[in-house]
Coordinates of C-alpha atoms and ligand atoms in Angstrom, one line a residue:
M1 CA -35.2 -47.0 -17.8
D2 CA -32.4 -49.6 -17.8
F3 CA -33.5 -53.1 -17.0
K4 CA -30.1 -54.8 -17.7
L5 CA -29.2 -56.9 -14.6
T6 CA -26.2 -55.8 -12.6
E7 CA -23.5 -58.4 -11.8
E8 CA -25.0 -59.0 -8.4
Q9 CA -28.5 -59.4 -9.8
A10 CA -27.4 -61.8 -12.5
K11 CA -25.5 -63.9 -9.9
I12 CA -28.6 -64.2 -7.6
K13 CA -30.8 -65.1 -10.6
Q14 CA -28.3 -67.9 -11.5
M15 CA -28.1 -69.1 -7.9
A16 CA -31.9 -69.4 -7.7
A17 CA -32.1 -71.0 -11.2
D18 CA -29.5 -73.6 -10.1
F19 CA -31.4 -74.3 -6.9
A20 CA -34.6 -74.7 -8.8
K21 CA -33.1 -77.1 -11.4
N22 CA -30.9 -79.2 -9.0
D23 CA -32.9 -79.2 -5.8
L24 CA -36.6 -78.4 -6.6
A25 CA -37.2 -80.0 -10.0
P26 CA -36.3 -83.6 -9.2
T27 CA -39.0 -84.0 -6.5
I28 CA -41.6 -81.5 -7.5
L29 CA -44.3 -84.1 -8.5
E30 CA -44.0 -86.0 -5.2
R31 CA -43.9 -82.8 -3.1
D32 CA -47.0 -81.4 -4.9
A33 CA -48.9 -84.7 -4.4
A34 CA -47.9 -84.9 -0.7
G35 CA -48.8 -81.2 0.0
E36 CA -46.4 -80.9 2.9
F37 CA -44.2 -78.0 3.8
P38 CA -40.7 -78.5 2.2
T39 CA -38.8 -78.1 5.5
E40 CA -35.4 -79.4 4.3
L41 CA -35.4 -77.5 1.0
F42 CA -36.6 -74.3 2.7
K43 CA -33.6 -74.6 5.1
K44 CA -31.2 -75.5 2.3
F45 CA -32.2 -72.4 0.2
G46 CA -32.0 -70.3 3.4
K47 CA -28.3 -71.0 3.6
T48 CA -27.9 -68.5 0.8
G49 CA -29.4 -65.7 2.9
A50 CA -32.2 -65.3 0.2
Y51 CA -35.0 -64.7 2.7
G52 CA -33.4 -61.5 3.9
L53 CA -32.0 -60.6 0.6
P54 CA -33.5 -57.1 0.1
Y55 CA -33.0 -55.9 3.7
P56 CA -30.1 -53.9 5.0
K57 CA -27.1 -55.5 6.7
E58 CA -27.7 -53.4 9.8
V59 CA -30.9 -55.4 10.5
G60 CA -29.3 -58.8 9.6
G61 CA -30.4 -58.8 5.9
L62 CA -28.1 -59.3 2.9
G63 CA -28.3 -55.7 1.7
G64 CA -29.2 -56.8 -1.9
S65 CA -31.5 -55.1 -4.3
Y66 CA -35.2 -55.7 -4.8
M67 CA -34.5 -56.7 -8.4
S68 CA -32.3 -59.5 -7.1
Y69 CA -35.1 -60.7 -4.8
V70 CA -37.6 -60.5 -7.7
Q71 CA -35.3 -62.5 -10.0
A72 CA -34.9 -65.2 -7.3
V73 CA -38.7 -65.5 -6.8
M74 CA -39.2 -65.7 -10.5
E75 CA -36.6 -68.4 -11.1
I76 CA -37.9 -70.5 -8.2
S77 CA -41.5 -70.1 -9.4
K78 CA -40.7 -71.3 -12.9
V79 CA -40.2 -74.7 -11.4
D80 CA -42.1 -74.7 -8.0
A81 CA -44.6 -71.9 -7.5
A82 CA -45.5 -73.1 -4.0
F83 CA -41.9 -72.6 -2.9
G84 CA -42.1 -69.2 -4.6
I85 CA -45.0 -68.0 -2.4
I86 CA -43.5 -69.5 0.8
Y87 CA -40.5 -67.4 0.0
S88 CA -42.4 -64.3 -1.1
V89 CA -44.7 -64.2 2.0
D90 CA -41.7 -64.7 4.3
T91 CA -39.7 -61.9 2.7
S92 CA -42.3 -59.4 1.3
L93 CA -45.2 -59.7 3.6
Y94 CA -43.6 -60.7 6.9
G95 CA -40.2 -59.0 6.4
G96 CA -41.8 -56.1 4.6
S97 CA -44.2 -55.4 7.6
I98 CA -41.2 -55.2 9.9
M99 CA -39.0 -53.1 7.6
N100 CA -41.8 -50.7 6.5
S101 CA -42.8 -50.1 10.2
S102 CA -41.6 -47.4 12.5
A103 CA -40.2 -50.0 15.0
P104 CA -36.8 -49.1 16.4
I105 CA -33.8 -50.6 14.6
E106 CA -33.1 -53.2 17.4
I107 CA -36.6 -54.6 17.0
K108 CA -36.3 -54.7 13.3
K109 CA -33.0 -56.6 13.8
K110 CA -34.6 -59.0 16.3
F111 CA -37.3 -60.0 13.8
I112 CA -35.4 -59.9 10.5
E113 CA -32.1 -61.4 11.3
P114 CA -33.5 -64.9 12.2
I115 CA -35.4 -65.2 8.9
T116 CA -32.5 -64.3 6.6
Y117 CA -30.8 -67.7 6.6
G118 CA -34.1 -69.6 7.1
E119 CA -33.6 -70.4 10.8
K120 CA -37.1 -68.9 11.4
I121 CA -40.0 -68.2 9.1
G122 CA -42.6 -65.4 9.1
S123 CA -46.2 -65.0 8.2
F124 CA -48.7 -62.1 7.7
G125 CA -52.0 -61.9 9.5
L126 CA -54.4 -59.4 8.0
T127 CA -57.3 -61.3 6.3
E128 CA -60.2 -62.4 8.4
P129 CA -63.4 -64.3 7.6
G130 CA -65.3 -61.0 7.2
A131 CA -62.3 -58.9 6.0
G132 CA -60.9 -60.2 2.7
S133 CA -60.9 -57.7 -0.2
D134 CA -62.3 -55.2 2.4
A135 CA -59.3 -55.3 4.7
A136 CA -60.7 -52.5 6.7
G137 CA -63.4 -54.9 8.0
C138 CA -60.9 -56.2 10.6
K139 CA -62.4 -57.4 13.9
T140 CA -59.4 -58.6 15.8
V141 CA -58.8 -56.3 18.8
A142 CA -55.8 -55.3 20.9
V143 CA -56.3 -53.8 24.4
Q144 CA -53.4 -52.4 26.5
D145 CA -52.7 -53.9 29.9
G146 CA -49.6 -52.3 31.5
D147 CA -46.5 -53.2 29.4
E148 CA -48.5 -55.7 27.3
W149 CA -51.2 -55.8 24.7
V150 CA -53.9 -58.4 24.8
L151 CA -55.1 -59.7 21.4
N152 CA -58.4 -61.4 20.6
G153 CA -59.7 -62.4 17.2
S154 CA -59.3 -64.8 14.3
K155 CA -57.3 -64.6 11.0
C156 CA -57.7 -66.8 8.0
F157 CA -55.9 -67.7 4.7
N158 CA -52.6 -67.2 6.5
T159 CA -49.8 -68.4 4.2
N160 CA -47.0 -70.0 6.2
G161 CA -49.3 -69.7 9.3
P162 CA -49.0 -73.3 10.6
V163 CA -45.2 -73.3 10.3
A164 CA -44.4 -69.6 11.2
D165 CA -42.2 -68.7 14.1
F166 CA -43.3 -65.1 13.9
T167 CA -46.6 -63.7 12.6
V168 CA -47.4 -60.0 12.1
I169 CA -51.0 -59.6 13.4
Y170 CA -53.0 -56.5 12.4
A171 CA -55.5 -55.5 15.1
L172 CA -57.8 -52.6 16.1
T173 CA -56.9 -50.8 19.3
D174 CA -60.0 -48.6 18.8
P175 CA -62.7 -50.3 16.7
A176 CA -64.7 -47.1 16.6
L177 CA -61.9 -45.5 14.6
G178 CA -61.9 -48.2 11.9
T179 CA -58.7 -48.2 9.9
K180 CA -57.4 -45.2 11.9
G181 CA -57.5 -47.4 15.0
M182 CA -55.4 -50.2 13.5
A183 CA -52.0 -51.3 14.9
A184 CA -49.7 -54.2 14.2
F185 CA -47.8 -56.7 16.5
V186 CA -45.3 -59.5 16.0
V187 CA -46.7 -62.6 17.7
E188 CA -44.3 -65.5 18.4
K189 CA -45.2 -69.1 17.9
G190 CA -46.0 -70.8 21.2
T191 CA -47.4 -67.6 22.9
P192 CA -50.2 -68.8 25.1
G193 CA -53.6 -68.4 23.4
F194 CA -52.1 -68.2 19.9
T195 CA -53.2 -71.3 18.0
V196 CA -53.3 -72.7 14.5
G197 CA -56.9 -73.4 13.3
R198 CA -58.0 -75.3 10.2
V199 CA -55.2 -76.0 7.7
E200 CA -56.7 -75.5 4.2
N201 CA -56.9 -78.2 1.5
K202 CA -56.1 -76.3 -1.7
M203 CA -56.4 -76.6 -5.5
G204 CA -52.8 -75.4 -6.0
I205 CA -49.6 -74.2 -4.3
R206 CA -50.1 -77.4 -2.3
Q207 CA -46.9 -77.3 -0.3
A208 CA -47.6 -73.8 1.0
Q209 CA -49.3 -74.3 4.3
V210 CA -52.3 -71.9 4.7
S211 CA -54.5 -71.8 7.8
E212 CA -56.7 -70.0 10.2
M213 CA -54.9 -68.4 13.2
H214 CA -56.8 -67.9 16.5
L215 CA -55.9 -65.4 19.2
E216 CA -57.5 -65.8 22.6
N217 CA -56.2 -63.4 25.2
V218 CA -52.7 -63.5 23.6
R219 CA -50.4 -61.2 25.6
V220 CA -47.7 -59.5 23.5
P221 CA -45.0 -57.2 25.0
A222 CA -45.4 -53.6 24.1
E223 CA -42.1 -53.5 22.3
Q224 CA -43.5 -56.0 19.8
M225 CA -46.1 -53.4 18.6
I226 CA -44.4 -52.5 15.3
A227 CA -47.1 -50.1 14.1
K228 CA -48.7 -47.8 16.6
P229 CA -52.5 -47.2 16.8
G230 CA -53.4 -45.5 13.5
E231 CA -50.3 -46.7 11.6
G232 CA -51.4 -50.3 11.1
F233 CA -53.6 -50.0 8.0
K234 CA -51.1 -47.9 6.1
L235 CA -48.4 -50.4 7.1
A236 CA -50.5 -53.3 5.8
M237 CA -51.2 -51.4 2.5
K238 CA -47.6 -50.4 1.9
T239 CA -46.4 -53.9 2.7
L240 CA -49.0 -55.4 0.3
D241 CA -47.7 -53.1 -2.5
G242 CA -44.3 -54.9 -2.0
G243 CA -46.0 -58.2 -1.7
R244 CA -47.8 -57.7 -5.0
I245 CA -44.4 -57.3 -6.7
G246 CA -43.5 -60.7 -5.2
V247 CA -46.7 -62.3 -6.5
A248 CA -46.1 -60.6 -9.9
A249 CA -42.6 -62.3 -9.9
Q250 CA -44.2 -65.6 -8.9
G251 CA -46.8 -65.3 -11.7
L252 CA -44.2 -64.3 -14.3
G253 CA -42.1 -67.3 -13.2
I254 CA -45.1 -69.6 -13.7
A255 CA -45.8 -68.1 -17.1
K256 CA -42.2 -68.5 -18.2
G257 CA -42.0 -72.1 -16.9
A258 CA -45.2 -73.0 -18.9
F259 CA -43.9 -71.2 -22.0
E260 CA -40.6 -73.1 -22.0
A261 CA -42.5 -76.4 -21.5
A262 CA -44.8 -75.6 -24.4
V263 CA -42.0 -74.6 -26.8
A264 CA -40.1 -77.8 -26.0
Y265 CA -43.2 -79.9 -26.5
M266 CA -44.4 -78.2 -29.7
K267 CA -41.0 -78.6 -31.4
Q268 CA -40.8 -82.4 -30.8
R269 CA -44.5 -83.4 -31.0
E270 CA -45.5 -84.4 -34.5
Q271 CA -49.0 -84.6 -35.9
F272 CA -50.2 -84.6 -39.5
G273 CA -46.5 -85.3 -40.5
K274 CA -44.9 -82.2 -39.0
P275 CA -44.1 -80.7 -35.6
I276 CA -47.1 -79.0 -34.1
C277 CA -45.3 -75.7 -33.9
K278 CA -45.6 -75.6 -37.7
N279 CA -49.3 -75.3 -37.3
Q280 CA -49.9 -71.5 -37.8
F281 CA -52.8 -71.2 -35.4
L282 CA -50.6 -72.6 -32.5
A283 CA -47.5 -70.7 -33.6
F284 CA -49.5 -67.4 -33.7
K285 CA -51.1 -68.1 -30.3
M286 CA -47.5 -68.6 -29.0
A287 CA -46.5 -65.3 -30.5
E288 CA -49.4 -63.6 -28.7
L289 CA -48.4 -65.3 -25.4
A290 CA -44.7 -64.4 -25.8
T291 CA -45.8 -60.7 -26.3
Q292 CA -48.1 -60.9 -23.3
I293 CA -45.3 -62.3 -21.1
K294 CA -42.7 -59.8 -22.3
S295 CA -45.2 -56.9 -21.6
A296 CA -45.8 -58.3 -18.1
E297 CA -42.1 -58.6 -17.5
L298 CA -41.5 -55.0 -18.4
L299 CA -44.3 -53.9 -16.1
L300 CA -42.7 -55.9 -13.3
Y301 CA -39.4 -54.2 -13.8
N302 CA -41.2 -50.9 -14.0
A303 CA -42.6 -51.7 -10.6
V304 CA -39.2 -52.6 -9.2
A305 CA -37.8 -49.3 -10.5
A306 CA -40.7 -47.4 -8.8
H307 CA -40.2 -49.4 -5.6
D308 CA -36.5 -48.3 -5.5
E309 CA -37.8 -44.7 -5.9
G310 CA -40.2 -45.2 -3.0
R311 CA -43.7 -44.8 -4.6
Y312 CA -45.1 -47.9 -6.2
T313 CA -48.7 -48.6 -5.4
I314 CA -50.0 -48.2 -9.0
E315 CA -47.0 -49.8 -10.6
A316 CA -47.2 -52.8 -8.3
A317 CA -50.9 -53.2 -9.0
M318 CA -50.3 -53.1 -12.8
A319 CA -47.4 -55.6 -12.5
K320 CA -49.5 -58.0 -10.3
L321 CA -52.4 -57.8 -12.7
A322 CA -50.4 -58.3 -15.9
C323 CA -48.0 -61.0 -14.6
T324 CA -50.7 -63.2 -13.0
D325 CA -53.1 -62.9 -15.9
A326 CA -50.2 -64.0 -18.1
A327 CA -49.6 -66.9 -15.8
M328 CA -53.2 -68.1 -16.1
E329 CA -53.4 -67.5 -19.8
M330 CA -50.1 -69.2 -20.6
T331 CA -50.6 -72.3 -18.4
T332 CA -54.2 -72.8 -19.8
W333 CA -52.9 -72.7 -23.3
A334 CA -49.8 -74.8 -22.6
T335 CA -52.2 -77.5 -21.2
Q336 CA -54.4 -77.2 -24.3
F337 CA -51.4 -77.3 -26.7
M338 CA -50.2 -80.6 -25.1
G339 CA -53.6 -82.2 -25.5
G340 CA -54.2 -85.3 -23.5
N341 CA -50.5 -85.2 -22.3
G342 CA -51.0 -81.7 -20.9
F343 CA -53.7 -83.1 -18.5
M344 CA -51.2 -85.6 -17.1
K345 CA -49.1 -84.7 -14.0
E346 CA -45.7 -85.7 -15.5
Y347 CA -46.0 -82.9 -18.1
H348 CA -46.1 -80.3 -15.3
V349 CA -48.4 -77.7 -16.9
E350 CA -51.5 -78.9 -15.2
R351 CA -49.8 -78.2 -11.8
M352 CA -48.7 -74.8 -13.2
M353 CA -52.3 -74.1 -14.2
R354 CA -53.6 -75.0 -10.7
D355 CA -50.8 -72.9 -9.1
A356 CA -51.5 -69.9 -11.4
K357 CA -55.1 -69.5 -10.4
I358 CA -54.4 -68.3 -6.9
T359 CA -52.0 -65.6 -8.1
Q360 CA -55.0 -63.8 -9.6
I361 CA -56.7 -64.0 -6.1
Y362 CA -54.3 -63.5 -3.2
E363 CA -52.6 -60.3 -2.0
G364 CA -55.5 -58.4 -3.5
T365 CA -57.7 -60.0 -6.2
N366 CA -57.0 -58.7 -9.7
E367 CA -60.3 -56.9 -9.4
I368 CA -58.9 -55.0 -6.4
Q369 CA -55.8 -54.2 -8.6
K370 CA -58.2 -52.7 -11.1
L371 CA -59.9 -50.7 -8.3
I372 CA -56.5 -49.3 -7.3
I373 CA -55.4 -48.5 -10.9
S374 CA -58.7 -47.0 -11.9
G375 CA -58.8 -44.9 -8.7
S376 CA -55.6 -43.2 -9.8
L377 CA -57.0 -42.4 -13.2
F378 CA -59.8 -40.1 -12.3
R379 CA -58.5 -38.1 -9.3
Ligands
CAA1 N1 -49.9 -47.3 0.9 C1 -50.0 -46.5 2.0 N2 -51.2 -46.0 2.5 C2 -52.3 -46.4 1.8 C3 -52.2 -47.3 0.7 C4 -50.9 -47.7 0.2 N3 -50.8 -48.5 -0.8 N4 -53.5 -47.5 0.2 C5 -54.3 -46.8 1.0 N5 -53.6 -46.1 2.0 C6 -54.1 -45.3 3.0 C7 -54.9 -44.2 2.4 O1 -54.1 -43.1 2.0 C8 -55.9 -43.8 3.5 O2 -55.2 -42.9 4.4 P1 -56.0 -41.7 5.0 O3 -57.1 -42.3 5.9 O4 -55.0 -41.0 5.9 O5 -56.6 -40.9 3.9 C9 -56.1 -45.1 4.2 O6 -55.0 -46.0 3.9 C10 -57.4 -45.8 3.8 O7 -57.4 -46.0 2.4 P2 -58.6 -46.3 1.5 O8 -59.8 -45.4 1.9 O9 -58.2 -46.3 0.1 O10 -58.9 -47.8 2.0 P3 -60.1 -48.8 1.6 O11 -60.7 -49.3 2.9 O12 -61.0 -48.2 0.6 O13 -59.3 -50.0 1.0 C11 -58.2 -51.3 -0.7 C12 -58.5 -49.9 -0.1 C13 -57.2 -51.0 -1.8 C14 -59.5 -51.9 -1.3 C15 -57.7 -52.3 0.4 O14 -58.6 -52.6 1.3 C16 -57.0 -53.5 -0.2 O15 -55.9 -53.5 -0.7 N6 -57.8 -54.6 -0.2 C17 -57.2 -56.0 -0.5 C18 -56.6 -56.6 0.7 C19 -55.6 -57.6 0.3 O16 -54.7 -57.5 -0.6 N7 -55.6 -58.7 1.1 C20 -54.7 -59.8 0.9 C21 -54.0 -60.2 2.2 S1 -52.6 -61.3 2.2 C22 -53.1 -62.7 1.4 O17 -53.6 -62.6 0.3 C23 -52.8 -64.0 2.0 C24 -51.5 -64.5 2.0 O18 -50.9 -64.9 3.0 C25 -50.7 -64.5 0.7

């Protein structure tokens, strides 16, 4: 397998790294403290076409590679992991639901084109209060009425929910059939009966807006059913496979950001008459962490290669598990290495540690990733 970046991939990586350094880094502390959606920055980055990067030009995307998208999420997340998940949910979960669906090309274009340059933003509505890890426990229902479907139910933990122009809602058209009776719809902001519920107050990724979404007799045109009854659960699962690659890229970005911060600190911080990187315990720990991060990176690129070949459930689960565990491990150690300073906001690693935690939880907990991987071992 060849993981050398192409010219296009290297260019996108550099573009995202420049945006992270010049636009995100200077205000990250204030934006994390305020916990508000970064509207202006979201729009500015959107001018690059990054949100539709991996989607074909015929639907209004940029026609770039998944590797370019992964590099962009990683570079952004090194500096600002909240921005990383806003991006990943918009592209992988919302855009992925549309692109992986069997909707006609004009519907795909209608709902992808406006997100590419950040004019609109998307969200993904699968999780419910009683359907988290067990996504099949969905209770939201959709009933046909002429040329429309009428949706009722509640979703929760909807990243981008409060700001989304479009949300893909997964709902049961026949609850008796369980997952085999699930469909998916694009619901537009402002549709009567579609409301934002509680906006969550979170430990990390504080700028990402996460909320409940309520549906009360929400009428959706039949053409906005992107997965027919019976197709919805598989669409959600396939889309989450892609989303997990995005979260893996986010986790790897956090791990690399904390690693770089730790190296810089350990070279200049002197105790007992020498830089603390000369302490062999700390240096050996960094050697272990460098190896863990590199292993995770290779698993991520393995998942991207599998993605490009079309089958990537197990590879995505392994990448998500490895990269997000590396993020938690690296950020925890970076905070420890920096001692009292590491606990202080201006050293950044305490924020990275808070942001890392959710990467082990959302888009399938790491225990769910182990369930998926182990399920493939004993068939
Ligand atoms: N791709 C395509 N189809 C798939 C699939 C995949 N990756 N995984 C399963 N399927 C299909 C199966 O083949 C099966 O099809 P048949 O009925 O035709 O055989 C069907 O789906 C049901 O599969 P399972 O019996 O394996 O389903 P399950 O109910 O046992 O659930 C699970 C499996 C892996 C545990 C799944 O429920 C899961 O992934 N849970 C975690 C959900 C999750 O990640 N939620 C996060 C939501 S988003 C979020 O975090 C918030 C945010 O905004 C960031």
